[in-house]
PDB file of C-alpha atoms and ligand atoms in Angstrom:
ATOM      1  CA  MET A1475     -18.710 -27.087   2.278  1.00 49.00           C
ATOM      2  CA  GLY A1476     -22.296 -28.074   3.226  1.00 60.00           C
ATOM      3  CA  MET A1477     -23.485 -25.753   5.998  1.00 73.00           C
ATOM      4  CA  SER A1478     -22.428 -22.185   5.409  1.00 94.00           C
ATOM      5  CA  VAL A1479     -19.912 -20.292   7.498  1.00 97.00           C
ATOM      6  CA  THR A1480     -21.138 -16.987   8.918  1.00 98.00           C
ATOM      7  CA  ILE A1481     -19.072 -14.087  10.238  1.00 98.00           C
ATOM      8  CA  SER A1482     -20.274 -12.147  13.287  1.00 98.00           C
ATOM      9  CA  VAL A1483     -19.086 -10.118  16.275  1.00 98.00           C
ATOM     10  CA  ALA A1484     -17.744 -12.355  19.043  1.00 98.00           C
ATOM     11  CA  THR A1485     -19.618 -12.492  22.342  1.00 98.00           C
ATOM     12  CA  GLU A1486     -18.342 -13.217  25.846  1.00 97.00           C
ATOM     13  CA  GLN A1487     -19.578 -16.802  25.450  1.00 98.00           C
ATOM     14  CA  ASP A1488     -17.220 -17.317  22.482  1.00 98.00           C
ATOM     15  CA  ALA A1489     -14.020 -16.550  24.423  1.00 98.00           C
ATOM     16  CA  GLU A1490     -13.303 -20.136  25.402  1.00 98.00           C
ATOM     17  CA  GLN A1491     -13.809 -21.471  21.882  1.00 98.00           C
ATOM     18  CA  ILE A1492     -11.620 -18.674  20.464  1.00 98.00           C
ATOM     19  CA  PHE A1493      -8.937 -19.542  23.022  1.00 98.00           C
ATOM     20  CA  ARG A1494      -8.988 -23.233  22.042  1.00 98.00           C
ATOM     21  CA  LEU A1495      -9.119 -22.512  18.309  1.00 98.00           C
ATOM     22  CA  GLN A1496      -6.183 -20.138  18.570  1.00 98.00           C
ATOM     23  CA  TYR A1497      -4.181 -22.805  20.414  1.00 98.00           C
ATOM     24  CA  LEU A1498      -4.926 -25.310  17.654  1.00 98.00           C
ATOM     25  CA  CYS A1499      -4.376 -23.012  14.662  1.00 98.00           C
ATOM     26  CA  PHE A1500      -1.068 -21.535  15.785  1.00 97.00           C
ATOM     27  CA  GLN A1501       0.568 -24.962  16.262  1.00 98.00           C
ATOM     28  CA  SER A1502       1.651 -24.787  12.608  1.00 96.00           C
ATOM     29  CA  GLU A1503       3.301 -21.414  13.228  1.00 95.00           C
ATOM     30  CA  ALA A1504       5.038 -22.768  16.343  1.00 96.00           C
ATOM     31  CA  ALA A1505       6.386 -25.683  14.305  1.00 96.00           C
ATOM     32  CA  LEU A1506       7.568 -23.294  11.575  1.00 95.00           C
ATOM     33  CA  TYR A1507       9.660 -21.322  14.069  1.00 93.00           C
ATOM     34  CA  GLY A1508      10.524 -24.222  16.410  1.00 94.00           C
ATOM     35  CA  ASN A1509       9.052 -22.120  19.210  1.00 94.00           C
ATOM     36  CA  TYR A1510       6.049 -23.327  21.191  1.00 94.00           C
ATOM     37  CA  ARG A1511       6.048 -20.207  23.381  1.00 93.00           C
ATOM     38  CA  ILE A1512       4.851 -17.828  20.657  1.00 93.00           C
ATOM     39  CA  ASP A1513       2.360 -15.245  21.915  1.00 92.00           C
ATOM     40  CA  PRO A1514      -0.847 -16.892  20.577  1.00 95.00           C
ATOM     41  CA  LEU A1515       0.074 -20.146  22.371  1.00 96.00           C
ATOM     42  CA  VAL A1516       0.860 -18.624  25.760  1.00 96.00           C
ATOM     43  CA  GLN A1517      -2.030 -16.148  25.936  1.00 97.00           C
ATOM     44  CA  THR A1518      -4.330 -16.992  28.851  1.00 98.00           C
ATOM     45  CA  LEU A1519      -8.090 -17.502  28.626  1.00 98.00           C
ATOM     46  CA  ASP A1520      -8.575 -14.446  30.846  1.00 98.00           C
ATOM     47  CA  SER A1521      -6.563 -12.334  28.444  1.00 98.00           C
ATOM     48  CA  VAL A1522      -8.658 -13.582  25.494  1.00 98.00           C
ATOM     49  CA  ARG A1523     -11.807 -12.753  27.519  1.00 98.00           C
ATOM     50  CA  ALA A1524     -10.525  -9.234  28.168  1.00 98.00           C
ATOM     51  CA  GLU A1525      -9.839  -8.728  24.461  1.00 98.00           C
ATOM     52  CA  VAL A1526     -13.307  -9.967  23.496  1.00 98.00           C
ATOM     53  CA  ALA A1527     -14.718  -7.349  25.890  1.00 97.00           C
ATOM     54  CA  SER A1528     -12.583  -4.427  24.717  1.00 97.00           C
ATOM     55  CA  ASP A1529     -11.451  -5.068  21.134  1.00 97.00           C
ATOM     56  CA  CYS A1530     -13.175  -5.531  17.835  1.00 98.00           C
ATOM     57  CA  VAL A1531     -13.376  -9.328  17.724  1.00 98.00           C
ATOM     58  CA  PHE A1532     -15.064 -11.371  15.021  1.00 98.00           C
ATOM     59  CA  VAL A1533     -15.722 -15.076  14.735  1.00 98.00           C
ATOM     60  CA  ALA A1534     -16.525 -17.381  11.833  1.00 98.00           C
ATOM     61  CA  ARG A1535     -19.132 -19.944  12.823  1.00 98.00           C
ATOM     62  CA  LEU A1536     -20.164 -23.252  11.319  1.00 97.00           C
ATOM     63  CA  GLY A1537     -23.323 -24.133  13.210  1.00 95.00           C
ATOM     64  CA  ASP A1538     -22.424 -23.700  16.892  1.00 95.00           C
ATOM     65  CA  GLU A1539     -18.709 -24.178  16.326  1.00 97.00           C
ATOM     66  CA  VAL A1540     -16.282 -21.261  16.184  1.00 98.00           C
ATOM     67  CA  VAL A1541     -14.040 -22.101  13.203  1.00 98.00           C
ATOM     68  CA  GLY A1542     -12.233 -18.791  12.751  1.00 98.00           C
ATOM     69  CA  SER A1543     -11.423 -15.570  14.542  1.00 98.00           C
ATOM     70  CA  VAL A1544      -9.669 -12.221  14.244  1.00 98.00           C
ATOM     71  CA  ARG A1545      -9.305  -9.189  16.483  1.00 98.00           C
ATOM     72  CA  GLY A1546      -8.231  -5.590  16.199  1.00 98.00           C
ATOM     73  CA  SER A1547      -8.030  -2.366  18.159  1.00 97.00           C
ATOM     74  CA  VAL A1548      -7.193   1.220  17.317  1.00 96.00           C
ATOM     75  CA  THR A1549      -3.957   2.642  18.703  1.00 93.00           C
ATOM     76  CA  GLU A1550      -3.203   6.262  19.651  1.00 90.00           C
ATOM     77  CA  ASP A1551      -1.868   7.175  16.196  1.00 89.00           C
ATOM     78  CA  GLY A1552      -5.158   6.061  14.609  1.00 92.00           C
ATOM     79  CA  ALA A1553      -3.744   2.839  13.158  1.00 96.00           C
ATOM     80  CA  ALA A1554      -5.810  -0.269  13.743  1.00 97.00           C
ATOM     81  CA  CYS A1555      -3.706  -3.241  14.806  1.00 97.00           C
ATOM     82  CA  ILE A1556      -5.233  -6.458  13.549  1.00 98.00           C
ATOM     83  CA  GLY A1557      -4.064  -9.830  14.813  1.00 97.00           C
ATOM     84  CA  ARG A1558      -4.694 -13.419  15.809  1.00 97.00           C
ATOM     85  CA  LEU A1559      -6.290 -14.190  12.457  1.00 98.00           C
ATOM     86  CA  CYS A1560      -6.907 -17.918  12.451  1.00 98.00           C
ATOM     87  CA  VAL A1561      -9.085 -20.479  10.689  1.00 98.00           C
ATOM     88  CA  HIS A1562      -9.568 -24.114  11.693  1.00 98.00           C
ATOM     89  CA  PRO A1563      -7.071 -26.229   9.706  1.00 97.00           C
ATOM     90  CA  ARG A1564      -9.829 -28.336   8.129  1.00 97.00           C
ATOM     91  CA  LEU A1565     -11.518 -25.212   6.708  1.00 97.00           C
ATOM     92  CA  GLN A1566      -8.515 -23.237   5.473  1.00 97.00           C
ATOM     93  CA  GLY A1567      -8.283 -22.218   1.806  1.00 96.00           C
ATOM     94  CA  HIS A1568     -11.963 -21.368   1.357  1.00 96.00           C
ATOM     95  CA  GLY A1569     -11.735 -17.610   1.784  1.00 96.00           C
ATOM     96  CA  ILE A1570     -12.792 -17.524   5.466  1.00 97.00           C
ATOM     97  CA  GLY A1571      -9.562 -15.791   6.515  1.00 97.00           C
ATOM     98  CA  ALA A1572     -10.094 -13.058   3.917  1.00 97.00           C
ATOM     99  CA  ARG A1573     -13.746 -12.618   5.007  1.00 97.00           C
ATOM    100  CA  LEU A1574     -12.756 -12.273   8.678  1.00 98.00           C
ATOM    101  CA  LEU A1575     -10.131  -9.700   7.776  1.00 97.00           C
ATOM    102  CA  ARG A1576     -12.635  -7.640   5.771  1.00 96.00           C
ATOM    103  CA  ALA A1577     -15.189  -7.742   8.599  1.00 97.00           C
ATOM    104  CA  ALA A1578     -12.601  -6.515  11.109  1.00 97.00           C
ATOM    105  CA  GLU A1579     -11.350  -3.772   8.771  1.00 97.00           C
ATOM    106  CA  ALA A1580     -14.882  -2.484   8.103  1.00 96.00           C
ATOM    107  CA  ALA A1581     -15.795  -2.403  11.813  1.00 97.00           C
ATOM    108  CA  LEU A1582     -12.517  -0.748  12.795  1.00 97.00           C
ATOM    109  CA  VAL A1583     -13.193   2.057  10.302  1.00 96.00           C
ATOM    110  CA  GLU A1584     -16.911   2.459  10.863  1.00 94.00           C
ATOM    111  CA  GLU A1585     -17.039   2.007  14.652  1.00 95.00           C
ATOM    112  CA  ARG A1586     -13.584   3.053  15.832  1.00 95.00           C
ATOM    113  CA  GLY A1587     -12.399   5.573  13.238  1.00 94.00           C
ATOM    114  CA  ALA A1588      -9.312   3.661  12.055  1.00 96.00           C
ATOM    115  CA  LYS A1589      -7.133   5.680   9.662  1.00 94.00           C
ATOM    116  CA  LYS A1590      -5.034   2.734   8.513  1.00 96.00           C
ATOM    117  CA  PHE A1591      -4.568  -0.947   9.273  1.00 97.00           C
ATOM    118  CA  ARG A1592      -1.449  -2.600  10.606  1.00 97.00           C
ATOM    119  CA  LEU A1593      -0.619  -6.248  11.150  1.00 96.00           C
ATOM    120  CA  THR A1594       2.458  -8.290  11.838  1.00 95.00           C
ATOM    121  CA  THR A1595       3.319 -11.800  10.859  1.00 95.00           C
ATOM    122  CA  GLY A1596       6.323 -14.095  11.244  1.00 93.00           C
ATOM    123  CA  HIS A1597       8.894 -13.654   8.472  1.00 91.00           C
ATOM    124  CA  ARG A1598       8.520 -17.267   7.296  1.00 94.00           C
ATOM    125  CA  SER A1599       4.712 -17.331   7.267  1.00 95.00           C
ATOM    126  CA  GLU A1600       4.344 -17.289   3.498  1.00 95.00           C
ATOM    127  CA  GLY A1601       0.654 -18.241   3.412  1.00 94.00           C
ATOM    128  CA  SER A1602      -0.365 -15.334   5.654  1.00 96.00           C
ATOM    129  CA  LEU A1603       1.939 -12.923   3.816  1.00 97.00           C
ATOM    130  CA  ARG A1604       0.379 -13.935   0.481  1.00 97.00           C
ATOM    131  CA  LEU A1605      -3.116 -13.397   1.858  1.00 97.00           C
ATOM    132  CA  TYR A1606      -2.264  -9.982   3.335  1.00 98.00           C
ATOM    133  CA  ARG A1607      -0.550  -8.758   0.147  1.00 97.00           C
ATOM    134  CA  ARG A1608      -3.444  -9.980  -1.974  1.00 96.00           C
ATOM    135  CA  VAL A1609      -5.876  -7.818   0.006  1.00 95.00           C
ATOM    136  CA  GLY A1610      -3.686  -4.720  -0.239  1.00 96.00           C
ATOM    137  CA  TYR A1611      -1.168  -4.787   2.627  1.00 98.00           C
ATOM    138  CA  GLU A1612       2.424  -3.668   2.007  1.00 98.00           C
ATOM    139  CA  THR A1613       5.525  -4.318   4.086  1.00 97.00           C
ATOM    140  CA  VAL A1614       6.562  -1.227   6.055  1.00 97.00           C
ATOM    141  CA  GLY A1615       9.194  -2.688   8.362  1.00 97.00           C
ATOM    142  CA  THR A1616      10.226  -5.435  10.735  1.00 96.00           C
ATOM    143  CA  SER A1617       9.951  -5.983  14.461  1.00 95.00           C
ATOM    144  CA  GLN A1618      10.955  -8.530  17.070  1.00 90.00           C
ATOM    145  CA  GLY A1619       8.148 -10.108  19.087  1.00 80.00           C
ATOM    146  CA  ASP A1620       8.465 -10.773  22.844  1.00 80.00           C
ATOM    147  CA  ASP A1621       8.816 -14.408  21.847  1.00 82.00           C
ATOM    148  CA  GLY A1622      11.958 -13.647  19.785  1.00 84.00           C
ATOM    149  CA  VAL A1623      10.423 -14.434  16.383  1.00 88.00           C
ATOM    150  CA  PRO A1624      11.380 -11.822  13.739  1.00 92.00           C
ATOM    151  CA  MET A1625       8.163 -10.260  12.440  1.00 94.00           C
ATOM    152  CA  ILE A1626       7.232  -8.412   9.267  1.00 97.00           C
ATOM    153  CA  VAL A1627       5.035  -5.338   9.753  1.00 97.00           C
ATOM    154  CA  LEU A1628       2.487  -4.618   7.027  1.00 98.00           C
ATOM    155  CA  GLU A1629       0.102  -1.710   6.563  1.00 98.00           C
ATOM    156  CA  LYS A1630      -2.808  -0.758   4.371  1.00 97.00           C
ATOM    157  CA  GLN A1631      -4.396   2.680   4.024  1.00 95.00           C
ATOM    158  CA  VAL A1632      -8.137   3.010   4.512  1.00 93.00           C
ATOM    159  CA  PRO A1633      -9.627   3.825   1.102  1.00 82.00           C
ATOM    160  CA  ALA A1634     -11.324   7.250   0.848  1.00 79.00           C
ATOM    161  CA  GLY A1635     -15.121   7.346   1.168  1.00 73.00           C
ATOM    162  CA  SER A1636     -17.378   4.773   2.743  1.00 65.00           C
ATOM    163  CA  TYR A1637     -15.390   1.675   3.608  1.00 72.00           C
ATOM    164  CA  ALA A1638     -18.167  -0.725   2.693  1.00 63.00           C
ATOM    165  CA  ALA A1639     -18.577   0.915  -0.715  1.00 52.00           C
ATOM    166  CA  THR A1640     -14.900   0.981  -1.704  1.00 49.00           C
ATOM    167  CA  ALA A1641     -13.196  -1.994  -0.060  1.00 49.00           C
TER     168      ALA A1641
HETATM  169  C1  COA B 547      -3.584 -17.527   7.753  1.00 66.26           C
HETATM  170  C2  COA B 547      -4.976 -18.152   7.829  1.00 66.26           C
HETATM  171  C3  COA B 547      -5.805 -17.402   8.835  1.00 66.26           C
HETATM  172  C4  COA B 547      -5.648 -18.050   6.451  1.00 66.26           C
HETATM  173  O1  COA B 547      -6.988 -18.499   6.552  1.00 66.26           O
HETATM  174  P1  COA B 547      -7.778 -19.090   5.278  1.00 66.26           P
HETATM  175  O2  COA B 547      -9.206 -19.159   5.611  1.00 66.26           O
HETATM  176  O3  COA B 547      -7.111 -20.315   4.797  1.00 66.26           O
HETATM  177  O4  COA B 547      -7.521 -17.876   4.229  1.00 66.26           O
HETATM  178  P2  COA B 547      -8.145 -17.746   2.772  1.00 66.26           P
HETATM  179  O5  COA B 547      -8.882 -18.981   2.415  1.00 66.26           O
HETATM  180  O6  COA B 547      -8.870 -16.449   2.732  1.00 66.26           O
HETATM  181  O7  COA B 547      -6.844 -17.632   1.885  1.00 66.26           O
HETATM  182  C5  COA B 547      -5.921 -18.727   1.845  1.00 66.26           C
HETATM  183  C6  COA B 547      -5.790 -19.292   0.437  1.00 66.26           C
HETATM  184  O8  COA B 547      -7.006 -19.858  -0.005  1.00 66.26           O
HETATM  185  C7  COA B 547      -7.336 -19.362  -1.324  1.00 66.26           C
HETATM  186  N1  COA B 547      -8.789 -19.254  -1.424  1.00 66.26           N
HETATM  187  C8  COA B 547      -9.570 -18.252  -0.976  1.00 66.26           C
HETATM  188  N2  COA B 547     -10.860 -18.489  -1.269  1.00 66.26           N
HETATM  189  C9  COA B 547     -10.903 -19.682  -1.906  1.00 66.26           C
HETATM  190  C10 COA B 547     -11.947 -20.463  -2.427  1.00 66.26           C
HETATM  191  N3  COA B 547     -13.209 -20.077  -2.347  1.00 66.26           N
HETATM  192  N4  COA B 547     -11.623 -21.646  -2.973  1.00 66.26           N
HETATM  193  C11 COA B 547     -10.324 -22.049  -3.042  1.00 66.26           C
HETATM  194  N5  COA B 547      -9.291 -21.335  -2.566  1.00 66.26           N
HETATM  195  C12 COA B 547      -9.575 -20.163  -2.005  1.00 66.26           C
HETATM  196  C13 COA B 547      -6.714 -18.039  -1.353  1.00 66.26           C
HETATM  197  O9  COA B 547      -6.479 -17.609  -2.691  1.00 66.26           O
HETATM  198  C14 COA B 547      -5.446 -18.262  -0.609  1.00 66.26           C
HETATM  199  O10 COA B 547      -4.513 -18.848  -1.473  1.00 66.26           O
HETATM  200  P3  COA B 547      -2.975 -18.493  -1.368  1.00 66.26           P
HETATM  201  O11 COA B 547      -2.515 -19.133  -0.081  1.00 66.26           O
HETATM  202  O12 COA B 547      -2.390 -19.113  -2.568  1.00 66.26           O
HETATM  203  O13 COA B 547      -2.878 -16.992  -1.323  1.00 66.26           O
HETATM  204  C15 COA B 547      -4.901 -19.661   8.226  1.00 66.26           C
HETATM  205  O14 COA B 547      -4.043 -20.319   7.340  1.00 66.26           O
HETATM  206  C16 COA B 547      -4.422 -19.913   9.654  1.00 66.26           C
HETATM  207  O15 COA B 547      -5.211 -19.974  10.584  1.00 66.26           O
HETATM  208  N6  COA B 547      -3.088 -20.092   9.838  1.00 66.26           N
HETATM  209  C17 COA B 547      -2.509 -20.351  11.132  1.00 66.26           C
HETATM  210  C18 COA B 547      -2.488 -19.129  12.004  1.00 66.26           C
HETATM  211  C19 COA B 547      -1.742 -17.978  11.351  1.00 66.26           C
HETATM  212  O16 COA B 547      -0.636 -18.137  10.886  1.00 66.26           O
HETATM  213  N7  COA B 547      -2.362 -16.789  11.350  1.00 66.26           N
HETATM  214  C20 COA B 547      -1.783 -15.576  10.816  1.00 66.26           C
HETATM  215  C21 COA B 547      -0.860 -15.034  11.819  1.00 66.26           C
HETATM  216  S1  COA B 547      -0.453 -13.367  11.525  1.00 66.26           S
END
């Protein structure tokens, strides 16, 4: 891949690139569901900025370019909700998505005391479902997003002991 892709915590300055990347990456999901009003496509830049400030947000960088992102936050029941995982289409299939997910999981445990991880994905999104199951997520139910797309809810328990040592 030439230059190497690094994973780091997102800064305020990354919000606009994350916003644009998200818009690009989720086009394939919109096409899959015939719905161009899915949440990641209608989220405003201000809302992305607010999440960068409050949530656990990571980016994958290739040089100065943000080529991947993920975010998560801990809910009242101690579950960390992880979402908006996306990787630039030209760089998919090289393990960047899995690396972003691991970085978010580790930070959510170590910095925010997550007891388990939860994520949701569209029921037809086979690539994402394969990735999530491969890294230990199991289906726990279904939900209906605001955008009307039926979603599958997956969870993974935090392994006992130090997250970095066991994950
Ligand atoms: C879902 C998404 C984030 C995955 O990102 P990614 O970087 O391609 O993910 P990975 O590379 O870690 O895994 C994808 C595949 O590449 C394979 N892969 C991982 N590392 C690899 C490597 N070094 N060489 C070759 N293949 C590799 C994985 O085995 C996996 O294969 P599979 O699809 O058969 O399971 C990306 O496809 C995306 O942005 N999709 C659009 C947005 C979206 O749907 N997000 C999820 C919403 S919940």
